[in-house]
PDB file of C-alpha atoms in Angstrom:
ATOM      1  CA  UNK A1282     106.445  60.023  72.812  1.00  0.00           C
ATOM      2  CA  UNK A1283     107.352  59.016  76.384  1.00  0.00           C
ATOM      3  CA  UNK A1284     106.061  62.269  77.918  1.00  0.00           C
ATOM      4  CA  UNK A1285     102.873  62.015  75.898  1.00  0.00           C
ATOM      5  CA  UNK A1286     102.422  58.448  77.175  1.00  0.00           C
ATOM      6  CA  UNK A1287     102.784  59.594  80.786  1.00  0.00           C
ATOM      7  CA  UNK A1288     100.228  62.369  80.298  1.00  0.00           C
ATOM      8  CA  UNK A1289      97.871  60.027  78.451  1.00  0.00           C
ATOM      9  CA  UNK A1290      98.041  57.536  81.300  1.00  0.00           C
ATOM     10  CA  UNK A1291      97.285  60.259  83.868  1.00  0.00           C
ATOM     11  CA  UNK A1292      94.269  61.360  81.836  1.00  0.00           C
ATOM     12  CA  UNK A1293      93.116  57.773  81.217  1.00  0.00           C
ATOM     13  CA  UNK A1294      93.419  58.191  77.441  1.00  0.00           C
ATOM     14  CA  UNK A1295      95.416  56.478  74.760  1.00  0.00           C
ATOM     15  CA  UNK A1296      98.638  58.089  73.517  1.00  0.00           C
ATOM     16  CA  UNK A1297      96.874  58.826  70.216  1.00  0.00           C
ATOM     17  CA  UNK A1298      93.986  60.570  72.007  1.00  0.00           C
ATOM     18  CA  UNK A1299      96.438  62.639  74.050  1.00  0.00           C
ATOM     19  CA  UNK A1300      98.420  63.594  70.945  1.00  0.00           C
ATOM     20  CA  UNK A1301      95.193  64.554  69.147  1.00  0.00           C
ATOM     21  CA  UNK A1302      94.285  66.693  72.149  1.00  0.00           C
ATOM     22  CA  UNK A1303      97.607  68.520  71.917  1.00  0.00           C
ATOM     23  CA  UNK A1304      97.021  69.188  68.229  1.00  0.00           C
ATOM     24  CA  UNK A1305      93.470  70.446  68.887  1.00  0.00           C
ATOM     25  CA  UNK A1306      94.814  72.734  71.622  1.00  0.00           C
ATOM     26  CA  UNK A1307      97.501  74.143  69.299  1.00  0.00           C
ATOM     27  CA  UNK A1308      94.985  74.640  66.480  1.00  0.00           C
ATOM     28  CA  UNK A1309      92.546  76.474  68.767  1.00  0.00           C
ATOM     29  CA  UNK A1310      95.338  78.741  70.024  1.00  0.00           C
ATOM     30  CA  UNK A1311      96.369  79.595  66.464  1.00  0.00           C
ATOM     31  CA  UNK A1312      92.766  80.163  65.377  1.00  0.00           C
ATOM     32  CA  UNK A1313      92.089  82.340  68.425  1.00  0.00           C
ATOM     33  CA  UNK A1314      95.157  84.476  67.675  1.00  0.00           C
ATOM     34  CA  UNK A1315      93.847  85.072  64.156  1.00  0.00           C
ATOM     35  CA  UNK A1316      90.394  85.845  65.543  1.00  0.00           C
ATOM     36  CA  UNK A1317      91.855  88.474  67.879  1.00  0.00           C
ATOM     37  CA  UNK A1318      93.650  90.348  65.116  1.00  0.00           C
ATOM     38  CA  UNK A1319      91.098  89.873  62.323  1.00  0.00           C
ATOM     39  CA  UNK A1320      87.598  88.867  63.314  1.00  0.00           C
ATOM     40  CA  UNK A1321      87.590  91.122  66.405  1.00  0.00           C
ATOM     41  CA  UNK A1322      88.337  94.034  64.069  1.00  0.00           C
ATOM     42  CA  UNK A1323      85.409  93.192  61.830  1.00  0.00           C
ATOM     43  CA  UNK A1324      87.215  91.333  59.036  1.00  0.00           C
ATOM     44  CA  UNK A1325      85.420  88.405  57.381  1.00  0.00           C
ATOM     45  CA  UNK A1326      88.258  85.882  57.191  1.00  0.00           C
ATOM     46  CA  UNK A1327      86.119  83.316  55.406  1.00  0.00           C
ATOM     47  CA  UNK A1328      86.828  85.226  52.169  1.00  0.00           C
ATOM     48  CA  UNK A1329      90.601  85.153  52.715  1.00  0.00           C
ATOM     49  CA  UNK A1330      93.331  82.659  51.926  1.00  0.00           C
ATOM     50  CA  UNK A1331      95.256  81.486  54.987  1.00  0.00           C
ATOM     51  CA  UNK A1332      99.001  81.987  54.488  1.00  0.00           C
ATOM     52  CA  UNK A1333     100.902  79.186  56.126  1.00  0.00           C
ATOM     53  CA  UNK A1334     104.521  79.416  57.234  1.00  0.00           C
ATOM     54  CA  UNK A1335     106.914  77.678  59.581  1.00  0.00           C
ATOM     55  CA  UNK A1336     108.421  74.246  59.561  1.00  0.00           C
ATOM     56  CA  UNK A1337     105.322  72.589  61.043  1.00  0.00           C
ATOM     57  CA  UNK A1338     102.802  75.027  59.574  1.00  0.00           C
ATOM     58  CA  UNK A1339     101.616  72.604  56.938  1.00  0.00           C
ATOM     59  CA  UNK A1340     100.649  70.127  59.643  1.00  0.00           C
ATOM     60  CA  UNK A1341      98.188  72.597  61.145  1.00  0.00           C
ATOM     61  CA  UNK A1342      97.120  74.895  58.316  1.00  0.00           C
ATOM     62  CA  UNK A1343      94.052  72.989  57.125  1.00  0.00           C
ATOM     63  CA  UNK A1344      92.801  72.431  60.667  1.00  0.00           C
ATOM     64  CA  UNK A1345      93.245  76.128  61.480  1.00  0.00           C
ATOM     65  CA  UNK A1346      91.489  77.085  58.254  1.00  0.00           C
ATOM     66  CA  UNK A1347      88.592  74.751  59.127  1.00  0.00           C
ATOM     67  CA  UNK A1348      88.339  76.285  62.614  1.00  0.00           C
ATOM     68  CA  UNK A1349      88.049  79.734  61.022  1.00  0.00           C
ATOM     69  CA  UNK A1350      85.793  78.777  58.130  1.00  0.00           C
ATOM     70  CA  UNK A1351      88.517  79.568  55.587  1.00  0.00           C
ATOM     71  CA  UNK A1352      88.341  77.557  52.376  1.00  0.00           C
ATOM     72  CA  UNK A1353      91.834  78.122  50.933  1.00  0.00           C
ATOM     73  CA  UNK A1354      95.356  77.672  52.316  1.00  0.00           C
ATOM     74  CA  UNK A1355      98.570  78.760  50.621  1.00  0.00           C
ATOM     75  CA  UNK A1356     101.730  76.901  51.624  1.00  0.00           C
ATOM     76  CA  UNK A1357     104.922  78.230  50.074  1.00  0.00           C
ATOM     77  CA  UNK A1358     107.424  75.455  49.241  1.00  0.00           C
ATOM     78  CA  UNK A1359     110.014  77.207  51.426  1.00  0.00           C
ATOM     79  CA  UNK A1360     107.609  77.973  54.288  1.00  0.00           C
ATOM     80  CA  UNK A1361     110.044  76.809  56.989  1.00  0.00           C
ATOM     81  CA  UNK A1362     112.959  78.769  55.535  1.00  0.00           C
ATOM     82  CA  UNK A1363     110.832  81.897  55.155  1.00  0.00           C
ATOM     83  CA  UNK A1364     109.774  81.632  58.789  1.00  0.00           C
ATOM     84  CA  UNK A1365     113.378  81.392  59.970  1.00  0.00           C
ATOM     85  CA  UNK A1366     114.405  84.234  57.661  1.00  0.00           C
ATOM     86  CA  UNK A1367     111.607  86.417  59.012  1.00  0.00           C
ATOM     87  CA  UNK A1368     112.670  85.713  62.594  1.00  0.00           C
ATOM     88  CA  UNK A1369     116.191  86.756  61.647  1.00  0.00           C
ATOM     89  CA  UNK A1370     114.898  90.070  60.305  1.00  0.00           C
ATOM     90  CA  UNK A1371     112.538  90.753  63.203  1.00  0.00           C
ATOM     91  CA  UNK A1372     113.255  93.558  65.628  1.00  0.00           C
ATOM     92  CA  UNK A1373     114.354  92.664  69.132  1.00  0.00           C
ATOM     93  CA  UNK A1374     111.507  93.709  71.411  1.00  0.00           C
ATOM     94  CA  UNK A1375     111.178  93.834  75.168  1.00  0.00           C
ATOM     95  CA  UNK A1376     107.735  94.386  76.626  1.00  0.00           C
ATOM     96  CA  UNK A1377     107.194  95.510  80.172  1.00  0.00           C
ATOM     97  CA  UNK A1378     103.773  96.092  81.663  1.00  0.00           C
ATOM     98  CA  UNK A1379     102.221  96.758  84.999  1.00  0.00           C
ATOM     99  CA  UNK A1380      98.721  97.414  86.264  1.00  0.00           C
ATOM    100  CA  UNK A1381      98.478 100.940  87.592  1.00  0.00           C
ATOM    101  CA  UNK A1382      96.084 101.092  90.507  1.00  0.00           C
ATOM    102  CA  UNK A1383      96.797 104.733  91.167  1.00  0.00           C
ATOM    103  CA  UNK A1384     100.097 106.501  91.536  1.00  0.00           C
ATOM    104  CA  UNK A1385     102.255 108.364  89.071  1.00  0.00           C
ATOM    105  CA  UNK A1386     101.891 107.054  85.514  1.00  0.00           C
ATOM    106  CA  UNK A1387     105.032 108.811  84.272  1.00  0.00           C
ATOM    107  CA  UNK A1388     107.155 107.356  87.079  1.00  0.00           C
ATOM    108  CA  UNK A1389     105.917 103.837  86.312  1.00  0.00           C
ATOM    109  CA  UNK A1390     106.517 104.335  82.582  1.00  0.00           C
ATOM    110  CA  UNK A1391     110.047 105.588  83.286  1.00  0.00           C
ATOM    111  CA  UNK A1392     110.779 102.549  85.449  1.00  0.00           C
ATOM    112  CA  UNK A1393     109.419 100.114  82.851  1.00  0.00           C
ATOM    113  CA  UNK A1394     111.333 101.882  80.065  1.00  0.00           C
ATOM    114  CA  UNK A1395     114.538 101.617  82.092  1.00  0.00           C
ATOM    115  CA  UNK A1396     114.037  97.864  82.545  1.00  0.00           C
ATOM    116  CA  UNK A1397     113.330  97.354  78.831  1.00  0.00           C
ATOM    117  CA  UNK A1398     116.311  99.460  77.707  1.00  0.00           C
ATOM    118  CA  UNK A1399     118.646  97.546  80.035  1.00  0.00           C
ATOM    119  CA  UNK A1400     117.385  94.200  78.699  1.00  0.00           C
ATOM    120  CA  UNK A1401     117.797  95.321  75.076  1.00  0.00           C
ATOM    121  CA  UNK A1402     121.298  96.650  75.702  1.00  0.00           C
ATOM    122  CA  UNK A1403     122.244  93.259  77.145  1.00  0.00           C
ATOM    123  CA  UNK A1404     121.188  91.817  73.767  1.00  0.00           C
ATOM    124  CA  UNK A1405     123.373  94.261  71.855  1.00  0.00           C
ATOM    125  CA  UNK A1406     120.845  96.944  70.886  1.00  0.00           C
ATOM    126  CA  UNK A1407     122.776 100.202  71.286  1.00  0.00           C
ATOM    127  CA  UNK A1408     119.975 102.783  71.094  1.00  0.00           C
ATOM    128  CA  UNK A1409     116.594 101.106  71.518  1.00  0.00           C
ATOM    129  CA  UNK A1410     113.408 102.926  70.566  1.00  0.00           C
ATOM    130  CA  UNK A1411     110.838 103.179  73.337  1.00  0.00           C
ATOM    131  CA  UNK A1412     107.085 103.123  72.870  1.00  0.00           C
ATOM    132  CA  UNK A1413     104.958 104.085  75.862  1.00  0.00           C
ATOM    133  CA  UNK A1414     101.447 102.729  75.632  1.00  0.00           C
ATOM    134  CA  UNK A1415      98.522 102.419  78.001  1.00  0.00           C
ATOM    135  CA  UNK A1416      95.756  99.836  77.872  1.00  0.00           C
ATOM    136  CA  UNK A1417      92.531 101.659  78.686  1.00  0.00           C
ATOM    137  CA  UNK A1418      88.992 100.362  78.957  1.00  0.00           C
ATOM    138  CA  UNK A1419      85.571 101.531  80.043  1.00  0.00           C
ATOM    139  CA  UNK A1420      84.867 100.763  83.685  1.00  0.00           C
ATOM    140  CA  UNK A1421      82.896  97.531  83.827  1.00  0.00           C
ATOM    141  CA  UNK A1422      84.259  96.351  80.481  1.00  0.00           C
ATOM    142  CA  UNK A1423      86.943  93.722  80.063  1.00  0.00           C
ATOM    143  CA  UNK A1424      88.058  94.918  76.611  1.00  0.00           C
ATOM    144  CA  UNK A1425      91.082  97.199  76.766  1.00  0.00           C
ATOM    145  CA  UNK A1426      92.517  99.115  73.825  1.00  0.00           C
ATOM    146  CA  UNK A1427      96.116 100.308  73.685  1.00  0.00           C
ATOM    147  CA  UNK A1428      96.869 103.956  72.968  1.00  0.00           C
ATOM    148  CA  UNK A1429      99.951 106.148  73.262  1.00  0.00           C
ATOM    149  CA  UNK A1430     100.410 107.006  76.944  1.00  0.00           C
ATOM    150  CA  UNK A1431     100.377 110.612  78.031  1.00  0.00           C
ATOM    151  CA  UNK A1432      98.274 113.694  77.421  1.00  0.00           C
ATOM    152  CA  UNK A1433      95.281 112.975  75.239  1.00  0.00           C
ATOM    153  CA  UNK A1434      95.254 109.231  75.812  1.00  0.00           C
ATOM    154  CA  UNK A1435      91.644 109.196  77.022  1.00  0.00           C
ATOM    155  CA  UNK A1436      90.482 110.978  73.845  1.00  0.00           C
ATOM    156  CA  UNK A1437      92.591 108.586  71.768  1.00  0.00           C
ATOM    157  CA  UNK A1438      90.935 105.659  73.557  1.00  0.00           C
ATOM    158  CA  UNK A1439      87.436 107.017  72.864  1.00  0.00           C
ATOM    159  CA  UNK A1440      88.328 107.486  69.174  1.00  0.00           C
ATOM    160  CA  UNK A1441      89.812 103.971  68.977  1.00  0.00           C
ATOM    161  CA  UNK A1442      86.758 102.484  70.723  1.00  0.00           C
ATOM    162  CA  UNK A1443      84.395 104.266  68.334  1.00  0.00           C
ATOM    163  CA  UNK A1444      86.432 103.050  65.342  1.00  0.00           C
ATOM    164  CA  UNK A1445      86.620  99.457  66.591  1.00  0.00           C
ATOM    165  CA  UNK A1446      83.167  98.972  68.126  1.00  0.00           C
ATOM    166  CA  UNK A1447      81.052 101.738  66.575  1.00  0.00           C
ATOM    167  CA  UNK A1448      80.016 103.415  69.827  1.00  0.00           C
ATOM    168  CA  UNK A1449      81.266 105.254  72.896  1.00  0.00           C
ATOM    169  CA  UNK A1450      80.109 104.941  76.473  1.00  0.00           C
ATOM    170  CA  UNK A1451      79.382 107.335  79.325  1.00  0.00           C
ATOM    171  CA  UNK A1452      81.249 104.991  81.692  1.00  0.00           C
ATOM    172  CA  UNK A1453      84.502 106.266  83.146  1.00  0.00           C
ATOM    173  CA  UNK A1454      87.704 105.322  81.317  1.00  0.00           C
ATOM    174  CA  UNK A1455      90.128 103.319  83.462  1.00  0.00           C
TER     175      UNK A1455
END
C-alpha cells in the first residue's frame, strides 16, 4: 500500500486509481500473452472457456476474459494448489539467445549451449537436453518464427510462414 501511495502521488492520482492502473496493466499483459499464442495463430478464442489457475487467478480471470471477448471462465476450487503443483512438475529451462549479425552460427550456438548447460548443472540437472533454434523472418518484416537451427532452417521457416500466415514472400530470409 505504501509503495502504491508513493507512485500514485508521483502520478497525481489517488491510490485507488493507481491500483486500478496496475490491475489494468496486468490484465492487458495476460490478455496479450493469450493473443500471441492463440489469436495470432488464427484461433477464435471467443468460443473457448478461459481456464483460470493460480492463487490470484480468480481476481483477474473475468477481466482477462472480457479483454479477449470470452464469455465463460472456469475456476477450479484448487486453482492455486494446481498452479503450484504444475510449477513443481515443470522442467527446468535455461534460454540463451543472441542476435547474429554475421559470423559463424554454429560457434554462437555452441557458446550459448555451453552457457545454458552450465546454468542447468548448477541447478542439479545432470544431463540437460539442448534445443538449438533460430528465429528467422523476412527482411523488412518484424515477425520472426522459430525453427530448428541448422541445415534446412530456411525451408522450415518458409513452410512455417506459409502454415501460419497463408503466404510466402520473395524477400530474403534473415
